[in-house]
Short mmCIF file of C-alpha atoms in Angstrom, two decimals:
data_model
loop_
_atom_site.label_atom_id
_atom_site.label_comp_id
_atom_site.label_asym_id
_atom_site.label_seq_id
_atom_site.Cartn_x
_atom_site.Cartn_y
_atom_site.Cartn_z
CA UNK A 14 180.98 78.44 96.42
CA UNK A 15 183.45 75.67 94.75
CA UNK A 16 186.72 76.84 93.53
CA UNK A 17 187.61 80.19 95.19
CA UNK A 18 186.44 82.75 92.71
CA UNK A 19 184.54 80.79 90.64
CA UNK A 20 180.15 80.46 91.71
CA UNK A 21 178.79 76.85 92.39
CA UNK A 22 175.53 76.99 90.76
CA UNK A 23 175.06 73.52 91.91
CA UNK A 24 174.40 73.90 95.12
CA UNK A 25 172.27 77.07 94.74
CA UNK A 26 169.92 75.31 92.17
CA UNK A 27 169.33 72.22 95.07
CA UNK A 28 168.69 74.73 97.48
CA UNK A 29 166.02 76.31 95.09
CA UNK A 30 164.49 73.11 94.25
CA UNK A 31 164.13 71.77 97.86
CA UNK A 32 162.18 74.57 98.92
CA UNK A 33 159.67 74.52 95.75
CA UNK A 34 159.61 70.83 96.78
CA UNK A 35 158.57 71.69 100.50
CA UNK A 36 156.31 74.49 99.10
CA UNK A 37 154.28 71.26 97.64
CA UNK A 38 155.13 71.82 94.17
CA UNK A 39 155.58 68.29 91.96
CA UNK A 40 155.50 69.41 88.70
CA UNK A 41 157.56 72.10 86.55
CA UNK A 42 155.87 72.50 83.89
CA UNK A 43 152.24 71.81 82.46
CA UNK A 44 151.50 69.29 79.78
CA UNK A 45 149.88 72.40 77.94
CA UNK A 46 151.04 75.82 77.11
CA UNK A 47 148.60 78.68 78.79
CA UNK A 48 148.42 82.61 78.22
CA UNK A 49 148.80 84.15 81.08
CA UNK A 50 148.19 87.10 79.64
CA UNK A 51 144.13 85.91 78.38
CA UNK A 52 140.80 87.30 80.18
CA UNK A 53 139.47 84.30 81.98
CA UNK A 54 137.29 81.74 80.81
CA UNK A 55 133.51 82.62 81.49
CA UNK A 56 131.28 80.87 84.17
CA UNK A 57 129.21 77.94 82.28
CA UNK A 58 125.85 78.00 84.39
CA UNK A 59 125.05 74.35 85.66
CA UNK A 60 122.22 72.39 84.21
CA UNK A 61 119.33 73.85 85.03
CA UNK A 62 117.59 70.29 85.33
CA UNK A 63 120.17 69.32 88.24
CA UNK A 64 119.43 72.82 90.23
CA UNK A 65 117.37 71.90 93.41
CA UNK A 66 114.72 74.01 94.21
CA UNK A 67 112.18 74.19 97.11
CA UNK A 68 108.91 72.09 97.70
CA UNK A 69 105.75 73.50 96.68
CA UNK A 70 103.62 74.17 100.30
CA UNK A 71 100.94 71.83 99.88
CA UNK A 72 97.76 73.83 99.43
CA UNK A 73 95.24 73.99 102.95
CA UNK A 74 92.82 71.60 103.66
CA UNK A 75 89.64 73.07 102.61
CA UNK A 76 87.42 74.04 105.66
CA UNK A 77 84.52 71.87 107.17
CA UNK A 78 81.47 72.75 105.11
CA UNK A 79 79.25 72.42 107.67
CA UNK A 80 78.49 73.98 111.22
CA UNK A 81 78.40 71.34 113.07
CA UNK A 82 81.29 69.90 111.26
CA UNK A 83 82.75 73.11 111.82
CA UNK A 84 82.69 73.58 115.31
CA UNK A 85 83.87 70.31 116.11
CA UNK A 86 87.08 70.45 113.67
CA UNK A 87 87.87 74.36 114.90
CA UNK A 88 87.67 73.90 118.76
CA UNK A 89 89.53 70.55 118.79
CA UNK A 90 92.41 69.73 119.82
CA UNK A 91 93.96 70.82 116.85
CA UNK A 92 92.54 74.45 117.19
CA UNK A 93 95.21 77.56 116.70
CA UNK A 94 94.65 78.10 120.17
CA UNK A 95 96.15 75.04 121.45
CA UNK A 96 99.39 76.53 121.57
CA UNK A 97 98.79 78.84 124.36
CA UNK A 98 98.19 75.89 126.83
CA UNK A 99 95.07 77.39 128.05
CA UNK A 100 91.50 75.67 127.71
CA UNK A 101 89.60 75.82 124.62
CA UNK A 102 85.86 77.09 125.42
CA UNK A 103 83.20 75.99 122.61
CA UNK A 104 80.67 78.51 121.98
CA UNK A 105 77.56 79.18 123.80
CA UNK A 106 73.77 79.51 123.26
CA UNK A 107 71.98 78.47 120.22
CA UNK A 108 73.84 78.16 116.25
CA UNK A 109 70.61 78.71 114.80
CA UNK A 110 70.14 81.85 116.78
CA UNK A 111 68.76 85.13 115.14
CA UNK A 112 71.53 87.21 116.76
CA UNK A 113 75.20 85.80 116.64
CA UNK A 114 77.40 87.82 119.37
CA UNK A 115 81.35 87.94 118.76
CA UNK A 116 83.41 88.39 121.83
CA UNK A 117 87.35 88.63 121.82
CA UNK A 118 88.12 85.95 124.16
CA UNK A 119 86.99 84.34 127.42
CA UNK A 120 86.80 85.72 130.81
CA UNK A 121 89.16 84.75 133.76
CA UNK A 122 87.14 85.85 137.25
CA UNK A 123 86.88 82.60 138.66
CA UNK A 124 88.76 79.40 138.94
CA UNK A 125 88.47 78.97 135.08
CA UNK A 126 88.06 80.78 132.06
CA UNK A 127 84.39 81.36 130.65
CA UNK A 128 82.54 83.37 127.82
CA UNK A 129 81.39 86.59 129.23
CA UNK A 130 81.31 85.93 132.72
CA UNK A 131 82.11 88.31 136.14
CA UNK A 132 81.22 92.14 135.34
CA UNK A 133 81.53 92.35 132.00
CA UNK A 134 79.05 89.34 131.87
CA UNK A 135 76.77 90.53 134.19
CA UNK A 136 76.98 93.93 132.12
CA UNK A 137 76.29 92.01 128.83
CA UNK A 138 73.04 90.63 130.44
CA UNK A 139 71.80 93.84 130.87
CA UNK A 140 72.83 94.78 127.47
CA UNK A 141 71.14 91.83 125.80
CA UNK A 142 67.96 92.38 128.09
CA UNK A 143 67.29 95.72 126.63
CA UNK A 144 67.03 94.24 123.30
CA UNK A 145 64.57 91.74 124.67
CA UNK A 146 66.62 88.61 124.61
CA UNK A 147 69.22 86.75 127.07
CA UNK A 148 72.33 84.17 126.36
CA UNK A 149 69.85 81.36 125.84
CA UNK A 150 68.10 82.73 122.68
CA UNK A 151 71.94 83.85 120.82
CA UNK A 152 74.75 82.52 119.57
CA UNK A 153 77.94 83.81 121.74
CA UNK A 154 81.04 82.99 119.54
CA UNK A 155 85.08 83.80 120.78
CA UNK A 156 87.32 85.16 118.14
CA UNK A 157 89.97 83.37 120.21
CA UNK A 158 88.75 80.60 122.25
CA UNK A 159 91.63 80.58 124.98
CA UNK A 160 92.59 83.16 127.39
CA UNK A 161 96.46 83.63 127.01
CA UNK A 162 98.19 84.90 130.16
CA UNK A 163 98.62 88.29 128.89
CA UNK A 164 94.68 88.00 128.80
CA UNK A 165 95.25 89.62 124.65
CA UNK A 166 94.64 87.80 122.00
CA UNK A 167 97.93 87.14 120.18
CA UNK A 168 98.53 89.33 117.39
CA UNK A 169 100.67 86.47 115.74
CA UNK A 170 97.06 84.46 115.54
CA UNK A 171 94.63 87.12 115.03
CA UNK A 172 95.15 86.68 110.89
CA UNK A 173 94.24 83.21 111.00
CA UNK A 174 91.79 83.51 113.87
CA UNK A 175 89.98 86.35 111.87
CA UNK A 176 89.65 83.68 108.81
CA UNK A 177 88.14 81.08 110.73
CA UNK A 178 85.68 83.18 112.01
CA UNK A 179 85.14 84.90 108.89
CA UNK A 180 84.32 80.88 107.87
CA UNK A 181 82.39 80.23 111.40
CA UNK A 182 79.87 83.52 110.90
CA UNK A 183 79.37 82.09 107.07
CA UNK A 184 77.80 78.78 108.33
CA UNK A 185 75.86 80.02 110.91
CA UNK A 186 74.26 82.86 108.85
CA UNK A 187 72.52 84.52 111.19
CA UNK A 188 69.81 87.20 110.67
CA UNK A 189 72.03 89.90 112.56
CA UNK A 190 75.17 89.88 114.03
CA UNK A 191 76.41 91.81 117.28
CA UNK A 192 80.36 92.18 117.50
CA UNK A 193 81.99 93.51 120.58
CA UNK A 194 85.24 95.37 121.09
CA UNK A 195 87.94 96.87 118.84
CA UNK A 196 89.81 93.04 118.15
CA UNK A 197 86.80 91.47 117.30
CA UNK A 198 85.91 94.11 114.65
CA UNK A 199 89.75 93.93 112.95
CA UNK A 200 88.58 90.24 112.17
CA UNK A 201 85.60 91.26 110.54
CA UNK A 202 86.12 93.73 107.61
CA UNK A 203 83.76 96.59 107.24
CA UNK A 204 81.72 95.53 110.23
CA UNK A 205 82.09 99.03 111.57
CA UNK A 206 82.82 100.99 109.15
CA UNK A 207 79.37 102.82 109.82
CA UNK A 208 77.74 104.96 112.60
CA UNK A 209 75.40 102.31 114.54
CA UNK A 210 72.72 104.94 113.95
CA UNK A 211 72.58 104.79 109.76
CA UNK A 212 71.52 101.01 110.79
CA UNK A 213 73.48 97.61 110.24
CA UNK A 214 76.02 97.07 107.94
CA UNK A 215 76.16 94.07 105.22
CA UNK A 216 79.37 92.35 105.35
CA UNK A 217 80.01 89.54 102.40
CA UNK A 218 81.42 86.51 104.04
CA UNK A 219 81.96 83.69 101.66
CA UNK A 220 78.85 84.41 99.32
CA UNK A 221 77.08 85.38 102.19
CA UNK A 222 75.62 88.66 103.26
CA UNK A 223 75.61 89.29 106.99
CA UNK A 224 73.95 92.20 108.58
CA UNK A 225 76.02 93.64 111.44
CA UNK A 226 77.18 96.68 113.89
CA UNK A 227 80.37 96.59 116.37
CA UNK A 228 80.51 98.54 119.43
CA UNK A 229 82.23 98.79 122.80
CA UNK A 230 83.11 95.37 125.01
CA UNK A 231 81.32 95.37 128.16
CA UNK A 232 84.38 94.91 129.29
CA UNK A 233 85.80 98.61 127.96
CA UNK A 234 82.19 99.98 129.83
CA UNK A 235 83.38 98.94 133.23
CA UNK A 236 86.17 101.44 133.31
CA UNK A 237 84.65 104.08 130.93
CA UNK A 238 80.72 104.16 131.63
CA UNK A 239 80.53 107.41 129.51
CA UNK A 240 80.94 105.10 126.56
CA UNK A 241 76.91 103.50 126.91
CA UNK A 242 75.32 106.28 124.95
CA UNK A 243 77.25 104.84 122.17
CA UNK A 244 76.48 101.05 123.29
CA UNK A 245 72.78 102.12 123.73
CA UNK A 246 72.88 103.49 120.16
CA UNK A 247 74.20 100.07 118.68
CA UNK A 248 71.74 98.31 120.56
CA UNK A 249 69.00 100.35 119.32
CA UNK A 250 69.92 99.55 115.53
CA UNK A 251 69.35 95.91 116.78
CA UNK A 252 65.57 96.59 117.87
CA UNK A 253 64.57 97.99 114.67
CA UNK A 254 65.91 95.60 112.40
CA UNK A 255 64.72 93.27 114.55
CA UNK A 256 61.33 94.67 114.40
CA UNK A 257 61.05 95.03 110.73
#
């Protein structure tokens, strides 16, 4: 206040502008008029040719065309199953066999892992020697060709597993094909969708056609023996194509 009775705008009008002045503002007034009162401006979109957008995945190598080529590339050291830090086991027995055999994955009763071996291998002998053959005279092929520690095969790899073997049977084309246990099978579509008894099914791998049946692991017999008939009856759709 100046003058008793009379107000000092003054001094009010400093105080006002020193704290629009620590409040950061520098300017009064903009150099154009605006309506505060107007619906906003709309969004303009940016240009669509400076928008970044992902990489295309670079399409797969295509496959090994050949068996042998095949079997080298896929149980390398670049095979799926290198991640599990177990050993990679090549197939056994002959690739020109009559009779391919599909197993799940190896064995571990010994100080390393193998195809088929301990009691369920010694079972599968006896299996193979009632069709009149033995692990010399087929070709014995893993779905997964380590043994993880949880002794399953991963479900995380079975997809691409099942592809590659898909690709694997393809090359080999053999005249029938013998696929044991329930994980096996999910790689190979149809495979078992028949009763071993109306005879072998085709399965279309890759233009070609591959007779086949799927039963039981030897390794599922050892704790359920009741399950042979069923083996037996598998087995028996062998013989007679095999006959024929």
């Amino acid at each position: 206040m100046g003058i008793e009775g009379v107000f000092d705008w003054r001094s009010e009008a400093a105080s006002a502008l020193q704290w629009w002045r620590d409040a950061g503002v520098d300017v009064l007034v903009d150099d154009q008029p605006r309506d505060w009162m107007a619906a906003p401006a709309p969004r303009v979109a940016p240009d669509a040719a400076v928008i970044s957008r992902p990489a295309e995945p670079e399409a797969p190598a295509p496959l090994p065309a050949t068996l042998a080529a095949f079997v080298d590339w896929r149980y390398g050291a670049g095979a799926p199953e290198a991640v599990l830090g177990a050993p990679i086991l090549q197939p056994a027995g002959e690739p020109d066999a009559p009779l391919m055999v599909v197993t799940d994955l190896p064995e571990f009763d010994g100080a390393e892992p193998e195809l088929l071996s301990g009691p369920a291998g010694r079972l599968f002998d006896r299996m193979l020697a009632a069709i009149g053959t033995d692990r010399d005279s087929v070709y014995l092929v893993p779905l997964c060709a380590a043994r993880p520690i949880t002794g399953q095969v991963p479900r995380d790899l079975e997809d691409q597993l099942g592809r590659l073997l898909q690709h694997h049977i393809a090359l080999a084309a053999p005249a029938r094909l013998l696929v044991l246990g329930q994980t096996a099978n999910r790689a190979i579509p149809g495979v078992g969708a028949t009763d071993p008894g109306d005879g072998l099914t085709p399965v279309n791998l890759l233009n070609a056609q591959i007779r086949g049946v799927a039963t039981f692991h030897p390794r599922f017999l050892l704790t359920k023996p009741a399950a042979k008939a069923d083996v037996w009856k598998a087995l028996q759709t062998l013989i007679k194509e095999q006959s024929q």
